[in-house]
Short mmCIF file of C-alpha atoms in Angstrom, two decimals:
data_model
loop_
_atom_site.label_atom_id
_atom_site.label_comp_id
_atom_site.label_asym_id
_atom_site.label_seq_id
_atom_site.Cartn_x
_atom_site.Cartn_y
_atom_site.Cartn_z
CA MET A 1 37.72 54.44 25.45
CA PHE A 2 38.65 57.25 23.04
CA ASP A 3 40.33 60.41 24.50
CA LYS A 4 37.68 63.18 24.76
CA ARG A 5 40.03 65.75 23.36
CA HIS A 6 40.24 63.60 20.11
CA ILE A 7 36.52 63.17 19.67
CA SER A 8 35.97 66.99 19.50
CA ALA A 9 38.94 67.56 17.18
CA GLU A 10 38.36 69.16 13.76
CA HIS A 11 40.14 68.41 10.49
CA PRO A 12 41.60 71.64 8.86
CA ASP A 13 39.46 71.31 5.84
CA ARG A 14 36.39 71.91 8.22
CA LYS A 15 36.90 75.52 7.42
CA TYR A 16 34.74 74.92 4.41
CA LYS A 17 31.66 73.98 6.29
CA ARG A 18 30.01 77.26 6.00
CA LYS A 19 30.54 77.53 2.24
CA LEU A 20 29.06 73.95 1.77
CA LYS A 21 26.06 74.99 3.87
CA PHE A 22 25.74 78.03 1.76
CA ILE A 23 25.76 76.09 -1.67
CA ARG A 24 23.35 73.53 -0.10
CA ASP A 25 20.99 76.36 0.81
CA ALA A 26 20.99 77.69 -2.64
CA ALA A 27 20.42 74.34 -4.27
CA ASP A 28 17.43 73.88 -2.01
CA GLY A 29 16.15 77.50 -3.07
CA ASP A 30 16.37 78.72 0.66
CA LEU A 31 18.65 81.78 0.21
CA ASP A 32 15.84 84.13 1.44
CA LYS A 33 14.99 82.11 4.57
CA GLY A 34 15.20 85.07 6.76
CA LYS A 35 12.37 86.66 4.73
CA TRP A 36 9.82 84.20 5.86
CA SER A 37 10.17 84.93 9.41
CA MET A 38 9.23 88.38 8.63
CA ILE A 39 6.13 87.82 6.52
CA GLY A 40 2.96 89.12 8.22
CA LYS A 41 4.98 91.57 10.32
CA GLN A 42 5.72 95.14 9.88
CA PRO A 43 9.39 96.09 10.21
CA SER A 44 9.99 98.06 13.49
CA LYS A 45 10.57 101.86 13.06
CA SER A 46 12.63 101.93 16.07
CA LYS A 47 16.47 102.24 15.54
CA ALA A 48 17.23 101.18 19.11
CA THR A 49 16.66 97.43 18.62
CA THR A 50 19.18 94.88 18.91
CA GLY A 51 19.25 94.60 15.17
CA LYS A 52 17.80 91.91 12.82
CA THR A 53 20.43 89.65 11.23
CA ASP A 54 20.10 87.34 8.13
CA HIS A 55 22.06 84.53 6.66
CA TYR A 56 22.56 85.85 3.02
CA LEU A 57 21.13 89.39 2.91
CA ILE A 58 24.14 91.84 2.90
CA ARG A 59 23.70 94.74 5.34
CA PHE A 60 25.20 98.12 4.31
CA GLU A 61 27.69 99.91 6.64
CA LYS A 62 25.38 102.79 7.43
CA GLU A 63 21.84 101.00 6.73
CA SER A 64 19.38 101.61 9.54
CA GLU A 65 17.63 98.97 11.31
CA HIS A 66 14.37 99.91 9.73
CA SER A 67 15.85 100.00 6.24
CA PHE A 68 17.33 96.63 6.56
CA GLN A 69 14.13 95.01 7.85
CA GLU A 70 12.27 96.55 4.94
CA SER A 71 15.09 94.88 2.61
CA LEU A 72 14.35 91.48 4.35
CA ILE A 73 10.80 91.58 3.28
CA LEU A 74 11.66 92.74 -0.27
CA ALA A 75 14.33 90.11 -0.77
CA HIS A 76 13.50 87.31 -3.19
CA SER A 77 15.64 84.31 -4.07
CA PHE A 78 15.27 83.51 -7.84
CA GLN A 79 16.45 79.70 -7.01
CA TYR A 80 18.37 79.58 -10.32
CA THR A 81 20.83 77.10 -8.61
CA LYS A 82 17.78 74.89 -7.61
CA VAL A 83 16.40 75.20 -11.11
CA ILE A 84 19.62 74.15 -12.73
CA LEU A 85 20.16 71.13 -10.29
CA ASP A 86 16.50 69.96 -10.86
CA SER A 87 17.30 70.09 -14.78
CA TYR A 88 20.58 67.90 -14.39
CA LEU A 89 18.60 65.80 -12.04
CA ALA A 90 15.79 65.06 -14.40
CA LEU A 91 18.21 64.13 -17.17
CA PHE A 92 19.93 61.71 -14.86
CA ALA A 93 16.62 60.22 -13.36
CA GLY A 94 15.42 59.87 -16.98
CA VAL A 95 18.10 57.28 -17.90
CA LYS A 96 18.01 53.41 -17.12
CA LYS A 97 19.91 52.12 -14.20
CA THR A 98 20.70 48.44 -14.09
CA ILE A 99 21.95 46.71 -11.00
CA THR A 100 23.41 43.18 -11.57
CA TRP A 101 23.31 41.27 -8.19
CA GLN A 102 25.53 38.17 -7.52
CA ASN A 103 25.25 35.77 -4.87
CA THR A 104 22.30 37.67 -3.54
CA SER A 105 18.96 36.14 -2.54
CA LYS A 106 15.75 37.44 -4.27
CA GLU A 107 14.50 38.46 -0.87
CA ALA A 108 17.39 40.74 -0.26
CA GLN A 109 17.07 42.33 -3.80
CA ASP A 110 13.41 42.94 -3.29
CA TYR A 111 14.23 44.63 0.19
CA TYR A 112 16.89 46.90 -1.50
CA ASN A 113 14.68 47.86 -4.21
CA GLN A 114 12.28 49.25 -1.44
CA ASN A 115 14.76 50.27 1.28
CA PHE A 116 18.44 50.87 0.52
CA ASP A 117 19.32 53.34 3.06
CA GLY A 118 17.35 52.20 6.32
CA GLU A 119 14.78 54.97 5.72
CA GLY A 120 12.58 53.50 3.10
CA THR A 121 14.45 54.81 0.01
CA GLY A 122 14.78 52.35 -2.91
CA VAL A 123 18.14 51.93 -4.44
CA ILE A 124 17.13 53.61 -7.71
CA ASP A 125 15.89 56.79 -5.84
CA TRP A 126 18.91 56.47 -3.59
CA LEU A 127 21.06 56.87 -6.69
CA SER A 128 19.18 60.18 -7.46
CA ASP A 129 19.91 61.31 -4.02
CA TRP A 130 23.60 60.43 -4.43
CA PHE A 131 23.71 62.51 -7.85
CA CYS A 132 22.44 65.55 -6.10
CA GLU A 133 24.97 65.19 -3.33
CA ALA A 134 27.54 64.96 -6.04
CA MET A 135 26.46 68.10 -7.68
CA ILE A 136 26.20 70.11 -4.47
CA THR A 137 29.29 69.02 -2.43
CA ALA A 138 31.42 67.07 -4.95
CA ARG A 139 32.44 64.64 -2.14
CA THR A 140 30.19 62.08 -0.81
CA PRO A 141 31.17 59.87 1.98
CA ILE A 142 28.94 56.77 2.32
CA ILE A 143 28.31 55.00 5.57
CA THR A 144 27.25 51.57 6.06
CA ALA A 145 25.68 50.03 9.15
CA SER A 146 23.65 46.97 10.31
CA PRO A 147 21.64 47.70 13.52
CA ALA A 148 20.05 44.87 15.22
CA ASP A 149 16.55 46.04 14.58
CA VAL A 150 16.99 46.24 10.71
CA GLU A 151 16.59 43.29 8.51
CA TYR A 152 19.47 43.93 6.11
CA PRO A 153 22.48 46.16 6.22
CA TYR A 154 21.95 49.61 4.74
CA ALA A 155 24.08 52.53 3.32
CA SER A 156 23.39 56.28 3.85
CA LEU A 157 24.87 59.42 2.45
CA LEU A 158 27.01 61.50 4.98
CA PRO A 159 26.61 65.27 4.03
CA ARG A 160 30.19 66.37 3.48
CA GLU A 161 29.84 69.35 5.85
CA ASN A 162 28.97 66.91 8.61
CA MET A 163 32.47 65.40 8.31
CA ARG A 164 34.49 66.42 11.55
CA ASN A 165 37.78 64.75 11.50
CA TRP A 166 39.46 62.04 9.31
CA HIS A 167 42.54 60.41 7.97
CA ILE A 168 42.80 58.41 4.82
CA SER A 169 45.63 56.32 3.37
CA GLY A 170 45.56 53.97 0.52
CA GLY A 171 42.10 55.16 -0.41
CA GLU A 172 40.57 53.93 2.97
CA PHE A 173 39.62 55.65 6.07
CA ASN A 174 41.92 55.12 9.00
CA PHE A 175 39.31 56.85 11.12
CA LEU A 176 36.22 59.06 10.52
CA THR A 177 34.36 61.22 13.10
CA PHE A 178 31.19 63.15 12.08
CA ASP A 179 28.45 65.18 13.42
CA SER A 180 24.96 63.59 13.66
CA THR A 181 21.75 63.72 15.74
CA HIS A 182 20.78 61.08 18.32
CA THR A 183 17.19 60.49 18.38
CA LYS A 184 15.25 58.82 21.10
CA VAL A 185 11.45 57.96 20.46
CA THR A 186 9.21 57.09 23.18
CA GLY A 187 5.61 56.67 22.22
CA ILE A 188 4.78 59.92 20.49
CA ASN A 189 7.52 61.76 22.18
CA ILE A 190 10.82 62.42 20.43
CA GLU A 191 13.96 63.70 21.85
CA GLN A 192 16.89 64.76 19.59
CA LYS A 193 20.41 65.72 20.75
CA PRO A 194 23.71 66.61 18.84
CA SER A 195 25.96 63.70 18.76
CA ILE A 196 29.32 62.85 17.24
CA TRP A 197 30.14 59.51 15.87
CA VAL A 198 33.65 57.89 15.85
CA MET A 199 34.46 55.04 13.54
CA THR A 200 37.86 53.17 13.62
CA PRO A 201 38.71 49.55 12.40
CA ASP A 202 38.30 48.34 16.12
CA LYS A 203 35.29 50.66 17.32
CA VAL A 204 32.07 52.17 16.26
CA ALA A 205 30.78 54.68 19.02
CA GLU A 206 28.36 57.57 19.20
CA PHE A 207 28.92 60.27 21.90
CA ASP A 208 26.88 63.09 23.67
CA PRO A 209 28.95 66.21 23.39
CA GLY A 210 26.42 68.09 25.80
CA ASN A 211 27.08 65.52 28.60
CA GLY A 212 30.79 65.12 28.84
CA TYR A 213 30.91 63.01 25.67
CA ALA A 214 29.18 60.15 27.50
CA PRO A 215 28.51 57.30 24.91
CA PHE A 216 25.18 56.60 23.54
CA LEU A 217 26.74 53.69 21.70
CA ASP A 218 30.09 51.87 22.11
CA ALA A 219 30.36 48.66 20.02
CA ASP A 220 33.12 46.54 18.46
CA ASN A 221 33.54 46.87 14.64
CA VAL A 222 32.97 43.50 13.23
CA LEU A 223 34.14 44.51 9.73
CA LYS A 224 37.63 45.50 11.04
CA VAL A 225 37.61 48.35 8.61
CA VAL A 226 36.12 51.72 8.90
CA PRO A 227 32.63 51.06 7.28
CA ALA A 228 32.70 54.06 4.93
CA ILE A 229 33.91 54.83 1.59
CA ASP A 230 35.06 58.32 0.27
CA VAL A 231 33.76 59.11 -3.20
CA TRP A 232 35.05 62.31 -5.02
CA PHE A 233 33.61 64.06 -7.94
CA PHE A 234 35.04 67.07 -10.01
CA GLY A 235 38.24 66.99 -7.89
CA GLY A 236 36.12 67.79 -4.86
CA LYS A 237 34.95 71.20 -6.14
CA SER A 238 31.21 71.78 -6.29
CA ILE A 239 29.80 72.37 -9.71
CA LEU A 240 27.17 74.51 -8.25
CA GLY A 241 29.47 76.88 -6.10
CA ALA A 242 29.81 79.54 -8.74
CA LEU A 243 25.97 79.49 -9.49
CA ALA A 244 25.20 79.83 -5.85
CA SER A 245 27.37 83.01 -5.63
CA LEU A 246 25.52 84.51 -8.58
CA ASP A 247 22.23 83.56 -6.98
CA LEU A 248 23.29 85.36 -3.83
CA ASN A 249 24.37 88.50 -5.87
CA LEU A 250 21.11 88.42 -7.87
CA MET A 251 18.97 88.39 -4.62
CA ASN A 252 20.81 91.24 -2.95
CA LEU A 253 20.61 93.30 -6.34
CA ASP A 254 16.99 92.49 -6.68
CA ARG A 255 16.01 93.65 -3.14
CA GLU A 256 17.80 97.06 -3.95
CA MET A 257 16.11 97.26 -7.43
CA ARG A 258 12.86 96.84 -5.64
CA LYS A 259 13.51 99.59 -3.12
CA VAL A 260 14.47 101.81 -6.08
CA ILE A 261 11.39 101.10 -8.04
CA ARG A 262 9.09 101.48 -4.85
CA ASN A 263 10.66 104.82 -3.84
CA GLN A 264 10.34 106.11 -7.51
CA ALA A 265 6.62 105.08 -7.76
CA GLY A 266 5.58 106.15 -4.14
CA MET A 267 8.17 108.50 -2.46
CA ASN A 268 8.12 112.33 -3.25
CA PHE A 269 10.18 114.92 -1.76
CA PHE A 270 8.76 118.32 -0.83
CA VAL A 271 11.71 120.92 -1.62
CA ILE A 272 11.20 124.20 0.32
CA ASP A 273 13.25 127.06 1.47
CA GLU A 274 15.53 126.29 4.41
CA ASN A 275 14.02 129.03 6.36
CA VAL A 276 10.64 127.43 6.65
CA ASN A 277 10.01 125.99 10.20
CA LEU A 278 9.31 122.28 9.60
CA ASP A 279 8.08 121.90 13.23
CA ARG A 280 4.80 123.88 12.24
CA MET A 281 4.11 122.01 9.05
CA SER A 282 1.26 119.46 8.73
CA GLU A 283 -0.19 117.76 5.94
CA LYS A 284 -2.73 120.84 5.38
CA THR A 285 0.07 123.48 5.78
CA LEU A 286 -0.26 126.25 3.30
CA ILE A 287 3.03 128.17 2.64
CA ARG A 288 2.71 131.72 1.60
CA GLN A 289 5.62 133.94 0.40
CA PRO A 290 5.76 137.61 0.03
CA ARG A 291 5.23 138.90 -3.43
CA GLY A 292 8.42 139.46 -5.20
CA ALA A 293 10.41 137.53 -2.81
CA ASP A 294 13.79 136.22 -4.34
CA VAL A 295 13.36 132.61 -2.92
CA THR A 296 12.94 129.43 -4.59
CA LYS A 297 9.28 128.29 -4.84
CA PRO A 298 8.48 125.00 -3.10
CA TYR A 299 7.89 121.93 -5.49
CA TRP A 300 7.55 118.12 -5.35
CA ALA A 301 10.46 116.22 -6.69
CA ASN A 302 10.42 112.37 -7.32
CA TYR A 303 13.07 109.70 -6.62
CA ALA A 304 15.68 109.82 -9.14
CA ALA A 305 15.26 107.15 -11.78
CA GLY A 306 18.54 107.57 -13.56
CA SER A 307 20.08 104.69 -11.67
CA LEU A 308 17.54 101.96 -12.92
CA GLU A 309 19.08 101.39 -16.26
CA ASP A 310 22.62 100.33 -14.78
CA ALA A 311 20.94 98.10 -12.21
CA PHE A 312 18.78 96.24 -14.80
CA THR A 313 21.79 95.79 -17.12
CA TYR A 314 23.95 94.42 -14.44
CA GLY A 315 21.13 92.01 -13.35
CA ALA A 316 20.74 90.85 -16.88
CA GLY A 317 24.44 90.01 -17.17
CA LEU A 318 24.25 88.04 -14.03
CA VAL A 319 21.58 85.89 -15.35
CA ARG A 320 23.42 85.41 -18.62
CA SER A 321 26.49 84.33 -16.58
CA ILE A 322 24.29 81.70 -14.76
CA TYR A 323 23.14 80.10 -17.95
CA ASP A 324 26.59 80.18 -19.45
CA ILE A 325 28.19 78.51 -16.31
CA SER A 326 25.50 75.96 -16.06
CA ARG A 327 25.73 74.97 -19.77
CA LEU A 328 22.09 75.09 -19.99
CA ARG A 329 21.95 78.08 -22.35
CA ARG A 330 18.78 79.53 -23.81
CA GLN A 331 17.97 81.15 -27.17
CA LYS A 332 17.92 84.92 -27.32
CA ASP A 333 14.88 86.64 -28.92
CA ASP A 334 13.69 83.42 -30.34
CA VAL A 335 16.60 83.22 -32.78
CA ALA A 336 17.93 79.78 -33.02
CA GLU A 337 21.56 79.37 -32.16
CA SER A 338 24.02 77.76 -34.47
CA GLY A 339 24.36 73.94 -34.60
CA ILE A 340 28.04 74.19 -33.28
CA ALA A 341 26.89 76.29 -30.20
CA LYS A 342 24.27 73.62 -29.32
CA THR A 343 26.76 70.81 -29.91
CA ILE A 344 29.09 72.59 -27.40
CA ASP A 345 26.38 72.95 -24.86
CA PHE A 346 25.06 69.42 -25.22
CA THR A 347 28.70 68.02 -24.88
CA ASN A 348 29.38 70.10 -21.72
CA THR A 349 26.18 68.84 -20.13
CA LYS A 350 26.89 65.33 -21.15
CA ALA A 351 30.35 65.52 -19.76
CA VAL A 352 29.03 66.38 -16.23
CA LEU A 353 26.61 63.49 -16.44
CA ASN A 354 28.93 61.13 -17.86
CA HIS A 355 31.69 61.95 -15.03
CA ILE A 356 29.04 61.39 -12.26
CA ALA A 357 27.79 58.22 -13.86
CA ASN A 358 31.36 56.80 -14.35
CA THR A 359 32.29 57.68 -10.74
CA MET A 360 29.14 56.02 -9.27
CA GLU A 361 29.62 52.90 -11.33
CA GLN A 362 33.19 52.63 -9.82
CA ALA A 363 32.08 53.28 -6.31
CA PHE A 364 28.92 51.38 -6.07
CA PRO A 365 30.56 47.70 -5.83
CA LYS A 366 32.51 48.84 -2.91
CA VAL A 367 29.42 50.04 -1.03
CA ILE A 368 27.99 46.52 -1.58
CA GLU A 369 31.18 44.90 -0.52
CA LEU A 370 30.92 46.65 2.98
CA MET A 371 27.37 45.85 3.25
CA ALA A 372 28.13 42.13 2.51
CA GLY A 373 30.74 42.11 5.20
CA TYR A 374 28.07 42.57 7.98
CA GLU A 375 26.28 39.45 6.69
CA GLY A 376 29.41 37.48 6.28
CA ASN A 377 28.58 36.63 2.63
CA ASN A 378 30.09 37.19 -0.75
CA MET A 379 27.25 39.46 -2.07
CA THR A 380 28.50 41.69 -4.85
CA ALA A 381 26.60 44.12 -7.36
CA GLU A 382 27.60 46.02 -10.37
CA LEU A 383 25.87 49.31 -11.39
CA SER A 384 25.26 50.18 -15.10
CA ILE A 385 24.03 53.74 -15.91
CA SER A 386 22.90 54.40 -19.34
CA ARG A 387 24.41 57.34 -21.22
CA GLU A 388 21.53 58.14 -23.31
CA PHE A 389 20.82 61.33 -21.39
CA ASP A 390 17.74 62.85 -23.00
CA THR A 391 18.86 66.50 -23.82
CA THR A 392 16.23 66.78 -26.50
CA SER A 393 12.33 66.39 -26.35
CA ALA A 394 10.52 63.17 -26.88
CA GLU A 395 8.99 64.82 -30.09
CA ALA A 396 12.34 65.47 -31.49
CA GLU A 397 13.40 61.97 -30.89
CA ILE A 398 10.41 60.77 -32.65
CA ASP A 399 11.52 62.64 -35.79
CA ARG A 400 14.91 61.16 -35.54
CA LEU A 401 13.48 57.69 -34.93
CA LEU A 402 11.25 57.93 -38.06
CA LYS A 403 14.08 59.13 -40.13
CA GLU A 404 16.30 56.14 -39.13
CA LEU A 405 13.56 53.73 -39.75
CA SER A 406 12.81 55.02 -43.20
CA ALA A 407 16.46 54.37 -44.11
CA GLY A 408 15.62 50.77 -44.41
CA MET A 409 18.53 49.32 -42.60
CA GLY A 410 16.75 46.01 -41.98
CA GLN A 411 14.58 44.26 -39.25
CA THR A 412 17.36 44.00 -36.85
CA VAL A 413 18.26 47.57 -36.62
CA ASP A 414 14.56 48.63 -36.94
CA SER A 415 13.69 46.41 -33.87
CA HIS A 416 16.64 47.72 -31.94
CA LEU A 417 15.65 51.38 -32.45
CA LYS A 418 11.99 50.70 -31.45
CA LYS A 419 13.06 48.92 -28.44
CA GLN A 420 15.55 51.66 -27.45
CA TYR A 421 12.88 54.28 -27.89
CA ARG A 422 10.15 52.28 -25.87
CA ASP A 423 12.60 51.80 -22.98
CA LYS A 424 13.50 55.52 -23.08
CA TYR A 425 10.13 57.18 -23.26
CA THR A 426 7.46 54.66 -22.02
CA GLN A 427 6.55 53.38 -18.61
CA LEU A 428 6.14 49.73 -19.79
CA PRO A 429 6.25 47.29 -16.70
CA GLU A 430 9.21 44.93 -17.06
CA THR A 431 6.66 41.98 -17.04
CA LEU A 432 5.41 43.02 -20.36
CA LYS A 433 8.74 43.74 -22.00
CA GLY A 434 9.00 40.12 -23.31
CA LYS A 435 5.59 40.40 -24.89
CA SER A 436 6.59 43.70 -26.42
CA ASP A 437 9.81 42.38 -27.74
CA ALA A 438 8.04 39.68 -29.61
CA GLU A 439 5.64 42.16 -31.12
CA ILE A 440 8.36 44.41 -32.33
CA GLU A 441 10.40 41.58 -33.76
CA ALA A 442 7.43 40.01 -35.45
CA PHE A 443 6.19 43.29 -36.94
CA GLU A 444 7.96 43.10 -40.35
CA ALA A 445 6.95 39.38 -40.81
CA ASN A 446 3.38 40.27 -39.89
CA ARG A 447 3.29 43.30 -42.19
CA LEU A 448 4.60 41.20 -45.20
CA LYS A 449 2.01 38.48 -44.50
CA ALA A 450 -0.85 41.04 -44.51
CA MET A 451 0.28 42.51 -47.78
CA THR A 452 0.47 39.07 -49.37
CA ASP A 453 -2.96 38.18 -48.01
CA ALA A 454 -4.38 41.48 -49.36
CA LEU A 455 -3.11 40.93 -52.81
CA THR A 456 -4.39 37.25 -52.70
CA ASP A 457 -7.89 38.02 -51.41
CA ASN A 458 -8.22 41.53 -52.99
CA GLU A 459 -9.39 42.89 -49.60
CA PRO A 460 -7.72 44.61 -46.58
CA SER A 461 -6.71 41.77 -44.14
CA HIS A 462 -4.59 43.98 -42.00
CA ASP A 463 -4.82 47.66 -40.54
CA HIS A 464 -2.07 49.62 -42.17
CA SER A 465 -2.77 52.82 -40.40
CA LYS A 466 -0.14 52.08 -37.77
CA ASP A 467 2.14 50.94 -40.33
CA ASN A 468 2.10 54.34 -42.00
CA GLN A 469 2.96 56.00 -38.94
CA GLU A 470 5.86 53.72 -38.31
CA THR A 471 7.32 54.18 -41.82
CA LYS A 472 6.35 57.65 -43.10
#
C-alpha cells in the first residue's frame, strides 16, 4: 500500500498546469467561455453584487461590476490559435501514414485500425490527436493498459497538465502519478469522481482522493515497468504558447474597442452650467437662462473618437504578429510576396511538421512494445509518415505535374509522378491501387499502339482527348 502523503504529492513543474490549460483553451477557441454564461441575460446594474469573474477577461482596477459584465458580453475570441492549429493539422492529416506490423495477426491489425485507444479511435486518427497534443503541450505522455473487458491492449494520450508527480531515469519512468476521472456506469446512470492513478514497476492503482484515498483499483503490474512513455517535442515548449497570449490580448483589446465604438455611436453627454439643479431635470426639462447672462450655453457632446485610431493600429499589429509567429503569412493588399519570402515560410512550416513526424516515428515502436508486453508476444510496428506536406493547392500541383510530364523523362518517371499525385490528392481505395498501377504503367504502350493503329487504319482507334490533357 502506498503512503497517502506520496499519492497526493505534486512535482515542482506542476506550477505550469494553469498555463497549459490556458494554451489548450486557446487551441479549442474557448477563451471567451465566460461570455456564453451571460448570453440572454442583462448585466446587473447593482454595484453591490459579489462580482462576476472570468477566466481570461481582464478587469481594470476601478472597473464597476456593471461595466465589467457589459465587457463580458462584448468580449469576442478571434480563435486565431485554433485556426492556426487546424491549418497545421490539415497539412499533417493530408499526408500518407504507413504502419508496418510484424508478428501481428490480421485480426489485431484490423482491430487497431478501428480502435487503438480503447475509445473507438482508429490508429490513423489517433496519430492526428497525438499531433494536436504535440502542438499544444509539446510533451505527450502515452499510457498503455489492458483491462479485462477490452479485447486488445490500448494506448491513450495523457494530457500533460494532468501529470501530477513523476521521476525519470534513463529515459524511463521510475514512477508516475496523474489526475483522472473514475467513471461508474449503472444502466443509464453515470457517476464520475476525481481520481489519482499511481504507476510503478510493481503496482498500478487508482485512488479516491475524496474518500481518504481508498483504492478504486489495486493490481500488480505484469509488465514490471511503468506502462508509459514520455515523448517531448520542441524541447517541451509549446509552439502555440505565444499565439495564445496574442489571442488573449486581442480579445481584451476587442472588447475595449467595442465599448468605445458603442459609446461613440450611442452615448451623448449634456453639458450644462454647474449651478443647474440636476434633481429637477427630466427628459422634458426646458432650461431657460436670463438674456445676456454670461454663462456657457448647454450643448450635447459626443464620446471622444480620437482614441480609436491608436486602438485599431495596435490591433492590426497584433494580428500581423500572429501570422508571423505561426509562419502562415498572408499576402498584403493582393501583392504577391517575393519567392524568397514564400520559401522561408514554407521551410519554417515544414520544419515544424518534419520535427513532429520524426519524433512520432521514433516513439511509436516503443508504444507498441509496451502493448505487446501485455500479450506476452513479440508484436512490433514501424511508423512511416510522408513528408510531402501539401502547402500548395492541388491546382498548383497539377501545373507542376504537367510541366514535369512534358519534360519527357521517360515512362518510369512519368508513371512515378502520376502515382504520387494519385495517392496525394485522390481517395482511391487500396483495393483499386493495383488496377490503377497497371493502367498507369501501360498508358504509354497503349498510346503508342493507338497511334500506330490510327496510321494503319486511317481512322481514330483511340480517344486522344485524355492524352492531350496528360501531356499539354
